Amino acid sequence: MGVNLSVSLGSLRLKNPLLLASGCCGYGLDMEPYLDLERLGGICLKGLSVKGSEGNPPPRIWETQGGMINAIGLQNVGVETFLRDKAPHLRSRRTAFVANFYGHSVDEYVEAARMLDGEPCLSALEMNISCPNIQEGGIQFGTDPASVRRVTEACRSATSKPLWVKLSPNVADVAAVARAAEEAGADALTCINTMPAMAIDVERRAFRISNKIGGLSGPALKPVAVRVVYQASRAVKIPVVGIGGISTAADALEFLLAGAAAFQVGTALFVDPGCPYTILEGIAEYCARHGIENVTDLVGAVQDGAPMPRCHE
Amino acid sequence: MGVNLSVSLGSLRLKNPLLLASGCCGYGLDMEPYLDLERLGGICLKGLSVKGSEGNPPPRIWETQGGMINAIGLQNVGVETFLRDKAPHLRSRRTAFVANFYGHSVDEYVEAARMLDGEPCLSALEMNISCPNIQEGGIQFGTDPASVRRVTEACRSATSKPLWVKLSPNVADVAAVARAAEEAGADALTCINTMPAMAIDVERRAFRISNKIGGLSGPALKPVAVRVVYQASRAVKIPVVGIGGISTAADALEFLLAGAAAFQVGTALFVDPGCPYTILEGIAEYCARHGIENVTDLVGAVQDGAPMPRCHE
Amino acid sequence: MALRTYRVVDNDRTGPYSTLTLQGEVAASEPGQFYMLRGDWGADPLLGRPISILGEDVEDGTVRFLVKEVGEGTRRLCALEPGAAVFGLGPLGRPFPLPPPGAAPVALAGGGVGVPPMIYLAGRLSAKGLPFRFFQGARTAADLLCLEELAGAGTEPVLATEDGSLGLRGLVTEPLAGRLGEFSAVYACGPEGMLKAVQALCAGRVPSYLSLEARMGCGYGVCLGCVVPVERNGRRTYERVCAEGPVFEGEAVRWA
Amino acid sequence: MALRTYRVVDNDRTGPYSTLTLQGEVAASEPGQFYMLRGDWGADPLLGRPISILGEDVEDGTVRFLVKEVGEGTRRLCALEPGAAVFGLGPLGRPFPLPPPGAAPVALAGGGVGVPPMIYLAGRLSAKGLPFRFFQGARTAADLLCLEELAGAGTEPVLATEDGSLGLRGLVTEPLAGRLGEFSAVYACGPEGMLKAVQALCAGRVPSYLSLEARMGCGYGVCLGCVVPVERNGRRTYERVCAEGPVFEGEAVRWA
Ligand SMILES: Cc1cc2nc3c(=O)[nH]c(=O)nc-3n(C[C@H](O)[C@H](O)[C@H](O)COP(=O)(O)OP(=O)(O)OC[C@H]3O[C@@H](n4cnc5c(N)ncnc54)[C@H](O)[C@@H]3O)c2cc1C
Ligand SMILES: Cc1cc2nc3c(=O)[nH]c(=O)nc-3n(C[C@H](O)[C@H](O)[C@H](O)COP(=O)(O)OP(=O)(O)OC[C@H]3O[C@@H](n4cnc5c(N)ncnc54)[C@H](O)[C@@H]3O)c2cc1C
Ligand SMILES: Cc1cc2nc3c(=O)[nH]c(=O)nc-3n(C[C@H](O)[C@H](O)[C@H](O)COP(=O)(O)O)c2cc1C
Ligand SMILES: Cc1cc2nc3c(=O)[nH]c(=O)nc-3n(C[C@H](O)[C@H](O)[C@H](O)COP(=O)(O)O)c2cc1C
Ligand code: FES
Ligand code: FES
């Protein structure tokens, strides 16, 4: 068919627009029984922090209609152990690894970015800003443009690798947050992280997960994610990486058409670890059928008239 | 069984905690082939505005996994026509009717509230604040505590009926919005309205609904709504009316346990107009089985430890 | 009225079509009305699907539908096995107004999944001794539906296929156009293109009744999701396909 | 490994239990391993359900499971008709470590949906000529599972019911306690209460291997959703039931 699936995110070229989402594919190697990592656009690794974290006590996950809630608590081995024990195994794989990282203060973010900056196997760093800022009363970094700007700027000067900022959907005006990240030097935006959510076991009158609140992911979240991708990609010039509920080629195409230059697959991997192949085949088939030579021609290609948002309902 | 299902929302007493949600039961009368309105706690009528609205062009709805997106565009006959043609038929029904209303400026809100204030069949007024404020660049009233306070205060002085404020989930800090509404004189908070969402037809490369963005409702939204109810009810002293994806008694009980003093059923009416009966029977059965005499004993009764929100994921 | 549980007693599958016979509490309906149908699955897909009544036997408690698989909801409906549960709300919507006794024959034009309600209408007209002619159009012979029912309906149907593989070659509106003068009214249900052609053909000459499709939320008038623009007495408004329709006078319909 | 499509070739239902036989590409497994199973439904429910292997015939391409209906996912699995498609990922997880040849007999303790993997283990031990004794506990006689398979397994099982309606009256750990000295190891799978009792009983006396349950996201180690606290060499950490487990040494398990 000769469809060209490769995409560029700024200076970073990917074989195709599909990446595995952070937290849904471990440190990459756990996927190898199921996927040839070199056939993927890239792999976003489980969120890392300077000191690592043992994560939240169980239960950590609960299923909801069309989705799931998780509060893993960002369990991770810590940057140092990652660099020592995991990264060396990744270096031989010819694919783009993206290190997802977080902190509870600007300093922790900066230190993680600085430590990861030297690792040759990493093609980019992805900042998870949906974390409570412990120095500022536990409000999430990602919910306020000023603090997004501050933490992004700080990390920007700590690394020369492409820096992606992963946005939370839990904001009133995602365009403002997107612009703040762009102005602070982000190379790309990942949209979206999970949505804060809760479930209660009515028989036991207890929270379904130990942390009470967790993050909603999966197909239930998709329409919110497509909307955020559309709004964010129209607010900035840097590329947007779409994510949220993608399970099929049609889902992925929705994100590309809405404005995503690439996309990530998370929860769908739990249901079928081989779904990236099906998605990529479906995209190639769609392009061939529609006479599209370069998948990049689809980016933001939804027929869009004048922006005229009226009331919902 | 002798379970007492009646609840009080401030000065307003309801036969039971179940209300039909605004926009999902017309002006009440459309439900009469399916439901005896007098067996319900109350009925929230389709959102009214001073001048009425013809609504958005079709297509107006789209189904998503576990939910649906709508952009009806708040089609309504206008307050005057409502008062003249619809309200007289409601007066004979012994149930609580709640007029949902909206505007595009503070003045429009106030005028609608003032006009509705005199109608005897109305037990309360519910403000839909998920509307773009045309005088302030189209930002929704409901997304910023200051404008919530302003519009609520203005309506507060325009009516002596109980005033409910219906919150949008699309905010970073719902507790702040909830407190603003409470301080401005709201008698109750309805949580939540729909979540902005989008869907694209990839074959036609066109938006699924004419307004591009619509509101997500239904089971997919439920875990977000439960979380908002939990957060809002812990932030204020006034009662919270829970709503979002309730289809079964277990769903409704989740909202009560999370902190809702009453709840509304919307999208589930589309799937089964008789579901309020099933839900009420299920709640009575649950109370009987758990030895609960008053449904109000369930409100906020989830086992809650110290508030210790950690990272998700 | 209430959502009722039906059992599939028969599912006759041919290609993408299933003729489903459901058993349960069946309220008497009129041709043109529909049910909202849903199987016993979870919240995906969530909403019922509007499906026209093909026929019913109120005493037996059976009602029949012809469903074409076009997406997830219809795929699942078409795959139901005998014994499976189906939740149905109906009959819903305003039916075709029947011609007055003694009127000149009426034309029935059906295409695709617009054929089933026309079959129901044909049967009702036959039973009342009201004269009609049935026109059915399709892409190929294989896409023509309900040919046995039509053969039994008393009058010879006029068939047209785009590829000429059965009946006349071309669109079904062509033979209809040629004979329009014979009819006191035209009733149509089918793809939008066909309905538009019928509307244009009849405009100012003979009353037409078009049964429209729209994506539906509730099916019974409360969500305002299914509206189409109509113009009555020079005033343009939105009307609900599920409540004011699905049958509209051709003169009023404005299309979205 | 990949998610594969299987066909239901048999579904033997008794009360809330279904013994499902699936046909497709079956990779050789070990007792204690499981599959993530899901039917051909939409996104509700979304995730597969972990179900232990009851038995398999790799050459025939069949694998068997015993599923108890406790919620929506198992309700749908139990309702599958022969011919229906099931998506399965497996075998997953670490199996029970087999006793070394020549070891003293081992005890197998199963309760509820913990019985199926123990049946598989019993069959494997028999085939290898390794001696064992099977203990099964349940609330009533009607809740005892797989009695025919057990009868065919060579050694007389020890049965206990809480109401005494079959076998000994009381918990299954009581007869096990009395005979603990006979065994070189105890293998257990069942409700948490039973596993805790086995753990306590064996502590410091005989090695125990407990197969744990947890709510699972992925089933293959990437989501970190299924962890349990364990303690090894004085260090407490979380380990994944799907990857380091489901079988853990009793000495290490700390419970949530
Ligand atoms: C009053 C009425 C009567 C109907 N009678 C019948 C009938 O007797 N037999 C029958 O098979 N079908 C009938 N239909 C159409 C049927 O309701 C739709 O085909 C069905 O809802 C599609 O659902 P789905 O989940 O299979 O498709 P989806 O997965 O929801 O959609 C698949 C594709 O089909 C398109 N589509 C879906 N619904 C419609 C629609 N209503 N109009 C146009 N395009 C659509 C979508 O845009 C989408 O691209 C009727 C519709 C109405 C409104
Ligand atoms: C390794 C492993 C092997 C298993 N083997 C079998 C087997 O062979 N046969 C079998 O029938 N079941 C087995 N199970 C249990 C089975 O996976 C669960 O019963 C199933 O996931 C429940 O899904 P559901 O949708 O029916 O219930 P849901 O609707 O999801 O839940 C219903 C209720 O059951 C409770 N529940 C659900 N899952 C679990 C669980 N894993 N542990 C405790 N409580 C739970 C929930 O809290 C809820 O209240 C196994 C579990 C594991 C982890
Ligand atoms: C179990 C789980 C763990 C996750 N861990 C992380 C993480 O460590 N860092 C991060 O930025 N996002 C994390 N996420 C969020 C996902 O990367 C993704 O943004 C979200 O799940 C929405 O996409 P999906 O619907 O495709 O899963 C996690 C999600 C899940 C379900
Ligand atoms: C078709 C439709 C129309 C709605 N119209 C209104 C409205 O007029 N005013 C309002 O405040 N909310 C409106 N809503 C929002 C609902 O009242 C409710 O807040 C939301 O749908 C979530 O609840 P649910 O999941 O039970 O539907 C509408 C929702 C739907 C689906
Ligand atoms: S489908 Fe709801 S009003 Fe017509
Ligand atoms: S279930 Fe995902 S890590 Fe175990």
Coordinates of N, CA, C and O and ligand atoms in Angstrom, one line a residue, chain B residues 61 270, chain C residues 34 36 214-227 240-243, ligand 5:
Chain B
I61 N -27.1 14.5 19.2 CA -26.6 13.5 20.2 C -25.8 12.4 19.5 O -25.8 12.2 18.3
F270 N -33.8 7.5 29.4 CA -33.9 7.3 28.0 C -33.9 5.8 27.7 O -34.6 5.3 26.9
Chain C
F34 N -42.8 2.6 15.8 CA -41.6 1.8 16.0 C -41.4 1.5 17.5 O -42.2 2.0 18.3
M36 N -38.3 1.1 20.6 CA -36.8 1.2 20.9 C -36.4 -0.2 21.4 O -37.0 -0.7 22.4
A214 N -33.7 9.4 12.4 CA -32.8 10.3 13.2 C -32.2 9.5 14.3 O -32.8 8.5 14.7
R215 N -31.0 9.8 14.7 CA -30.4 9.2 15.9 C -31.3 9.6 17.1 O -31.6 10.7 17.2
M216 N -31.6 8.6 17.9 CA -32.5 8.9 19.0 C -31.9 8.6 20.3 O -31.1 7.7 20.5
G217 N -32.2 9.5 21.3 CA -31.8 9.3 22.7 C -32.9 8.4 23.4 O -32.6 7.3 23.8
C218 N -34.1 9.0 23.5 CA -35.1 8.4 24.3 C -36.2 7.7 23.5 O -36.7 6.7 23.9
G219 N -36.5 8.2 22.3 CA -37.6 7.6 21.5 C -39.0 8.0 21.9 O -40.0 7.7 21.3
Y220 N -39.1 8.7 23.0 CA -40.5 9.1 23.5 C -40.7 10.6 23.8 O -41.6 10.9 24.6
G221 N -39.8 11.4 23.3 CA -40.1 12.8 23.3 C -39.4 13.7 24.3 O -39.6 14.9 24.3
V222 N -38.6 13.1 25.2 CA -38.1 14.0 26.3 C -36.7 14.5 26.1 O -36.3 15.5 26.8
C223 N -35.9 14.0 25.2 CA -34.5 14.4 25.2 C -34.2 15.5 24.2 O -33.2 16.2 24.2
L224 N -35.1 15.7 23.2 CA -35.0 16.6 22.1 C -33.7 16.3 21.3 O -33.2 17.2 20.6
G225 N -33.3 15.1 21.2 CA -32.1 14.7 20.5 C -32.4 14.5 19.0 O -31.4 14.5 18.2
C226 N -33.6 14.2 18.6 CA -33.9 13.6 17.3 C -34.5 14.6 16.4 O -35.2 14.2 15.4
V227 N -34.4 15.9 16.6 CA -35.2 16.8 15.8 C -34.8 17.0 14.4 O -33.6 16.7 14.0
R240 N -39.7 16.8 16.7 CA -39.1 15.5 17.2 C -39.5 14.4 16.3 O -40.7 14.1 16.1
V241 N -38.5 13.7 15.7 CA -38.9 12.5 14.8 C -39.6 11.5 15.7 O -40.5 10.8 15.1
C242 N -39.3 11.4 16.9 CA -39.9 10.3 17.7 C -41.3 10.6 18.2 O -42.1 9.8 18.6
A243 N -41.7 11.9 18.2 CA -43.0 12.3 18.8 C -43.9 13.0 17.8 O -45.0 12.5 17.5
Ligands
FES5 S1 -35.4 10.7 20.7 FE1 -35.6 11.8 22.5 S2 -37.0 13.4 21.9 FE2 -36.9 12.1 20.2

